[in-house]
PDB file of C-alpha atoms in Angstrom:
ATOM      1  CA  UNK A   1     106.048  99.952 108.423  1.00 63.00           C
ATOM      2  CA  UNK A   2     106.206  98.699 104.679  1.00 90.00           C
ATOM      3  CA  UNK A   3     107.520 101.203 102.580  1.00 93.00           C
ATOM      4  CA  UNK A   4     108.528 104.748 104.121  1.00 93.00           C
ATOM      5  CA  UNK A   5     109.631 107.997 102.267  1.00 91.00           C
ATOM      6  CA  UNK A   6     113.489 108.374 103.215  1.00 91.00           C
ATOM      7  CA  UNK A   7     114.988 111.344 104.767  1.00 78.00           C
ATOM      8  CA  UNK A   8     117.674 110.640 102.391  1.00 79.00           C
ATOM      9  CA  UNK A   9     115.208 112.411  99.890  1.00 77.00           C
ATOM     10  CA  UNK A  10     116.285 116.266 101.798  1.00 72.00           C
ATOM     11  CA  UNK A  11     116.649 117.571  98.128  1.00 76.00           C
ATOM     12  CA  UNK A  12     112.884 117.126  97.704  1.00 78.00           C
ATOM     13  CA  UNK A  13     109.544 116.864  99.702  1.00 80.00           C
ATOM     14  CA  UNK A  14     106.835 114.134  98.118  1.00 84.00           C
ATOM     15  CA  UNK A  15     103.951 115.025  96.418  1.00 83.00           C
ATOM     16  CA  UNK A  16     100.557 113.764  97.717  1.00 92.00           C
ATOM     17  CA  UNK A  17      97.479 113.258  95.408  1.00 96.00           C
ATOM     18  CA  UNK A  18      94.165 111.628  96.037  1.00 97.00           C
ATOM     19  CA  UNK A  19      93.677 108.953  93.537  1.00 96.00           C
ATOM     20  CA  UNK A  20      90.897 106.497  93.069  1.00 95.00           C
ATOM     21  CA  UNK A  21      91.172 102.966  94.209  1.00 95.00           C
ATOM     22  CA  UNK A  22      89.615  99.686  94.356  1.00 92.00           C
ATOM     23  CA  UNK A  23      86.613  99.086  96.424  1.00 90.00           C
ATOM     24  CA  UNK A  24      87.269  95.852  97.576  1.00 88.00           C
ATOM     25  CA  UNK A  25      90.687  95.870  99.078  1.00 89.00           C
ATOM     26  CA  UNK A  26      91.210  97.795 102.421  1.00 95.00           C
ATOM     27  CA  UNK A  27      95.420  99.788 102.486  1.00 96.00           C
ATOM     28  CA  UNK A  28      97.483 100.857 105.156  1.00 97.00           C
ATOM     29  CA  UNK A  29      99.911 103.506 104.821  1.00 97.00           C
ATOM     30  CA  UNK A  30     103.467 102.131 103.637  1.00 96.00           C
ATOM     31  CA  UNK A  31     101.228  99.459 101.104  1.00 97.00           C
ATOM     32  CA  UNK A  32     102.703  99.394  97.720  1.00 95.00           C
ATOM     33  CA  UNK A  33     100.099 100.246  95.090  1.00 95.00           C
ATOM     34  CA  UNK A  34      99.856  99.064  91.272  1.00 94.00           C
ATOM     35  CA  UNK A  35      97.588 100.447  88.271  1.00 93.00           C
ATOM     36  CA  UNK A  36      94.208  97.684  88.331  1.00 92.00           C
ATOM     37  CA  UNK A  37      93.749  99.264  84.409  1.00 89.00           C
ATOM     38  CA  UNK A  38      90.059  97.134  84.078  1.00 91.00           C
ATOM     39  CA  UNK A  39      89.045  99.980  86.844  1.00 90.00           C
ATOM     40  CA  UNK A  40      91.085 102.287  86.375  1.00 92.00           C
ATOM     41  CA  UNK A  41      91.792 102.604  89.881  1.00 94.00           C
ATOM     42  CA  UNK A  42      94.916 101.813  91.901  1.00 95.00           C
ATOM     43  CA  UNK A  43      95.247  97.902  94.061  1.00 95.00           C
ATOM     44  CA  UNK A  44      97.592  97.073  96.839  1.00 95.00           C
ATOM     45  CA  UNK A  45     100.564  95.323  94.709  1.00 93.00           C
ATOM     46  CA  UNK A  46     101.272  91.588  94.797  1.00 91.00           C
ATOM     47  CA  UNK A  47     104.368  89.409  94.200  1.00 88.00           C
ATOM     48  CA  UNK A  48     103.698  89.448  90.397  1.00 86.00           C
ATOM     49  CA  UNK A  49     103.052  92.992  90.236  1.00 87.00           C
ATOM     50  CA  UNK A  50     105.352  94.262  87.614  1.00 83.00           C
ATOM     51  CA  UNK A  51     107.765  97.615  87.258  1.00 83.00           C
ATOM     52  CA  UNK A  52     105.076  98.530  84.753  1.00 85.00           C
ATOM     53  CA  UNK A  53     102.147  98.707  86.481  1.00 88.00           C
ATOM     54  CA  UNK A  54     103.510 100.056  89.748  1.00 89.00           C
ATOM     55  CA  UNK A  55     102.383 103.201  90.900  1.00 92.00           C
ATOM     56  CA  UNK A  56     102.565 104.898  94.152  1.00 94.00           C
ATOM     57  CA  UNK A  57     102.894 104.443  98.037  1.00 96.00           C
ATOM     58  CA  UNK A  58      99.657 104.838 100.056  1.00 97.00           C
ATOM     59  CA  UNK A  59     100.212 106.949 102.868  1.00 97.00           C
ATOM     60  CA  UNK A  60      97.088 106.576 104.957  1.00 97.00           C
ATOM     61  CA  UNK A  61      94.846 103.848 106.396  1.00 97.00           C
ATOM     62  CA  UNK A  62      91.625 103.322 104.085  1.00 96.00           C
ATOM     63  CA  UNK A  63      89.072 100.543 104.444  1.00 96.00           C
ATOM     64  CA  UNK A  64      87.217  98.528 101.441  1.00 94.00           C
ATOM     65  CA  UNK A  65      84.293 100.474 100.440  1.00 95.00           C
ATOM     66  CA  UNK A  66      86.003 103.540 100.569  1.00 95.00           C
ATOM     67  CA  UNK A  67      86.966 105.046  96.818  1.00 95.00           C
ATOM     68  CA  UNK A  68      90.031 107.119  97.134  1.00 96.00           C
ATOM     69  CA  UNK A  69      93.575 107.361  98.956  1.00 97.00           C
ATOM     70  CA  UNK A  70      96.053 109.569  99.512  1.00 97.00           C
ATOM     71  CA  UNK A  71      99.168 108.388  98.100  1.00 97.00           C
ATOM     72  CA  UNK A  72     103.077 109.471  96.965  1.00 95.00           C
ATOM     73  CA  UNK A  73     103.038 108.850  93.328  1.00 92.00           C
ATOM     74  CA  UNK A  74     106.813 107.067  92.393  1.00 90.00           C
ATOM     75  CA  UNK A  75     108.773 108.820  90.646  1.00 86.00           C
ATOM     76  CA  UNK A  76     112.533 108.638  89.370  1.00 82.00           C
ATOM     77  CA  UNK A  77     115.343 109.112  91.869  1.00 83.00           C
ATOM     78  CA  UNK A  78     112.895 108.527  95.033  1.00 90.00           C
ATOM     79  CA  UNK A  79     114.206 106.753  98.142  1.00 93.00           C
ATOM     80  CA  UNK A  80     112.527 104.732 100.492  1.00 94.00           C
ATOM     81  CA  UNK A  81     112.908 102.985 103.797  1.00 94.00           C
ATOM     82  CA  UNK A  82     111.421  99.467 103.070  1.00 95.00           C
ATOM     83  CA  UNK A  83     111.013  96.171 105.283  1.00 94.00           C
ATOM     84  CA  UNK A  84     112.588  93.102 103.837  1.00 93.00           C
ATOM     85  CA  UNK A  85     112.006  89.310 103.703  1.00 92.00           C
ATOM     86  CA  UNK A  86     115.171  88.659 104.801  1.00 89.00           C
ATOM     87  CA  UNK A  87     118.082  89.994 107.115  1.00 89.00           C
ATOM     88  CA  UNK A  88     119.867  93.232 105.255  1.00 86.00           C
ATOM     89  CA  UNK A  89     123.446  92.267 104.130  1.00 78.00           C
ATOM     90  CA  UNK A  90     125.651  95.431 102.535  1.00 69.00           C
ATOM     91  CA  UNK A  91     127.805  92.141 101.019  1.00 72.00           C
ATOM     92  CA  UNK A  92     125.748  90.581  99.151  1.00 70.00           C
ATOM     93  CA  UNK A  93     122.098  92.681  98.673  1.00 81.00           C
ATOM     94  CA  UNK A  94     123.640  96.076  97.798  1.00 85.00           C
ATOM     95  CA  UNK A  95     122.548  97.107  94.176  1.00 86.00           C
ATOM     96  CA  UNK A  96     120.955  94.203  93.648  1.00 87.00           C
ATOM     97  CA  UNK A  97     117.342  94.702  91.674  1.00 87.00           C
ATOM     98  CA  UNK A  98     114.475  92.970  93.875  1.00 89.00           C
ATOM     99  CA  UNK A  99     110.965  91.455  93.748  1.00 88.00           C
ATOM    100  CA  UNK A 100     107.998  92.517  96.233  1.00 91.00           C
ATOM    101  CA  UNK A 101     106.946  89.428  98.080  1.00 90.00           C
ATOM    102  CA  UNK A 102     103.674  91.081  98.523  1.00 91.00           C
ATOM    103  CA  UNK A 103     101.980  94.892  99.193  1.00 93.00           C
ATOM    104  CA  UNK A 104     104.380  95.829 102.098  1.00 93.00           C
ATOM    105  CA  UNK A 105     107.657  93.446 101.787  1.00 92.00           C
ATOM    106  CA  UNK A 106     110.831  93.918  99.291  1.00 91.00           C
ATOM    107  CA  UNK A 107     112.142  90.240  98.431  1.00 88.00           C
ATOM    108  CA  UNK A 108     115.652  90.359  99.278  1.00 86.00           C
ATOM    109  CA  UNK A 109     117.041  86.895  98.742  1.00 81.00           C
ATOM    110  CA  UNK A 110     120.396  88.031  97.773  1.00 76.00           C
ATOM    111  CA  UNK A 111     120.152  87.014  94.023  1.00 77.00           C
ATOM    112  CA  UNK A 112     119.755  89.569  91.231  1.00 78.00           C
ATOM    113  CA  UNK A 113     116.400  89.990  89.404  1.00 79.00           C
ATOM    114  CA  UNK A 114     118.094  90.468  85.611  1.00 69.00           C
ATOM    115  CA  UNK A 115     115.178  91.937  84.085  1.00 62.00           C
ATOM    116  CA  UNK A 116     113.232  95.543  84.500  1.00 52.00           C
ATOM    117  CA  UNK A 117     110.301  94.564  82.370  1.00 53.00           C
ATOM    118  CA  UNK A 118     109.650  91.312  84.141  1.00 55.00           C
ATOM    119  CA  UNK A 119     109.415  90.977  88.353  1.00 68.00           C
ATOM    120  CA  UNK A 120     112.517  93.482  89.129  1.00 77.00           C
ATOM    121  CA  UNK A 121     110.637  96.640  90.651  1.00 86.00           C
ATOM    122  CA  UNK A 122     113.933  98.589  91.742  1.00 89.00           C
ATOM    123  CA  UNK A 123     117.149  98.320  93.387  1.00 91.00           C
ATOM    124  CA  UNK A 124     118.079  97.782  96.889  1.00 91.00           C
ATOM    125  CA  UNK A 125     120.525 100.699  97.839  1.00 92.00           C
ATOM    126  CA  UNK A 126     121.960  99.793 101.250  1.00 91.00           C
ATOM    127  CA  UNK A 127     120.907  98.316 104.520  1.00 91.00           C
ATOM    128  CA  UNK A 128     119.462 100.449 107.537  1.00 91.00           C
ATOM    129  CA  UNK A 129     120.276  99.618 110.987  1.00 89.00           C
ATOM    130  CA  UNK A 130     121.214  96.273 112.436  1.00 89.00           C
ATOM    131  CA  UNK A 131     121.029  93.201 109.364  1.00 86.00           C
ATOM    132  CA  UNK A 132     118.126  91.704 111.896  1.00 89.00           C
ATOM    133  CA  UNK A 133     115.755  95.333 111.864  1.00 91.00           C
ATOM    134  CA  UNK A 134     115.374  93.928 108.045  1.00 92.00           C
ATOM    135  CA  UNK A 135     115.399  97.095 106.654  1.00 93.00           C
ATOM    136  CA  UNK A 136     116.882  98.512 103.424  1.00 93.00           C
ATOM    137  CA  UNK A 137     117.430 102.140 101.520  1.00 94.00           C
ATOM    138  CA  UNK A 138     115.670 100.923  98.297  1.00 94.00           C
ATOM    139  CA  UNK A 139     114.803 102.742  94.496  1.00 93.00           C
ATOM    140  CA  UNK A 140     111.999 102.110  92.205  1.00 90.00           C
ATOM    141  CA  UNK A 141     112.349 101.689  88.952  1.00 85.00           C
ATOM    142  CA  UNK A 142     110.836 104.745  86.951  1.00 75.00           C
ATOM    143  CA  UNK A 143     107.682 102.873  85.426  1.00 65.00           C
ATOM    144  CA  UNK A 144     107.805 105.547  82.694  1.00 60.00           C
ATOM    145  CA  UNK A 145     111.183 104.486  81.371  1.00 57.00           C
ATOM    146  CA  UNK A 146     110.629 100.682  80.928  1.00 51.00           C
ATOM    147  CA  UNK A 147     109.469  98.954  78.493  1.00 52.00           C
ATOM    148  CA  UNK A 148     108.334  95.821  77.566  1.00 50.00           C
TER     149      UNK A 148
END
């Protein structure tokens, strides 16, 4: 499942809003969602999406045609559980910053992203589980915070 709230979060419980979103695209919950500003409405993020117009973590199915969806917003010092590219290495992934291959997939190729403002969406905490369950504890970068 994509991108998961982490149980490492016991300190706080997510906030879930109802936001509008593009008509066209159909989400799943665990989809990574960026701002689409020209509708003012949130899209399932791509592989050029961009720490500043990342948003929020749908958490239910919705098909195209529908207007809304209910979503975690991101916010500083989140967790999440997310699926990777890649096997999980704690050698040579750990606190690296990473790239989404696409709406549901962290890139973790083992080399650093060196810039926030450019593909790096957040930092890849630790691995979960076995290095083959592809699975890392992973932070967003606070969208607020970066600029430019």
């Amino acid at each position: 499942m994509a991108f998961k709230w982490s149980s490492a979060n016991s300190d706080q419980s997510p906030a879930m809003v109802r936001v509008a979103k593009t008509t066209e695209t159909a989400m799943v919950k665990g989809d990574v969602l960026a701002v689409d500003i020209t509708n003012n409405a949130l899209e399932r993020a791509t592989s050029t999406t961009t720490v500043l117009t990342l948003r929020a973590v749908c958490q239910e199915t919705r098909v195209s045609g529908d207007a809304d969806v209910l979503v975690i917003l991101i916010t500083n010092g989140q967790l999440w559980e997310a699926d990777t590219a890649n096997a999980s290495h704690a050698t040579n992934q750990t606190f690296e910053r990473a790239t989404l291959t696409d709406h549901d997939t962290l890139n973790n190729s083992g080399t650093d992203v060196s810039t926030h403002a450019g593909a790096a969406v957040g930092e890849i905490i630790a691995p979960i589980g076995a290095t083959s369950e592809n699975k890392v504890l992973f932070r967003f970068f606070n969208p607020t915070v970066v600029t430019a």
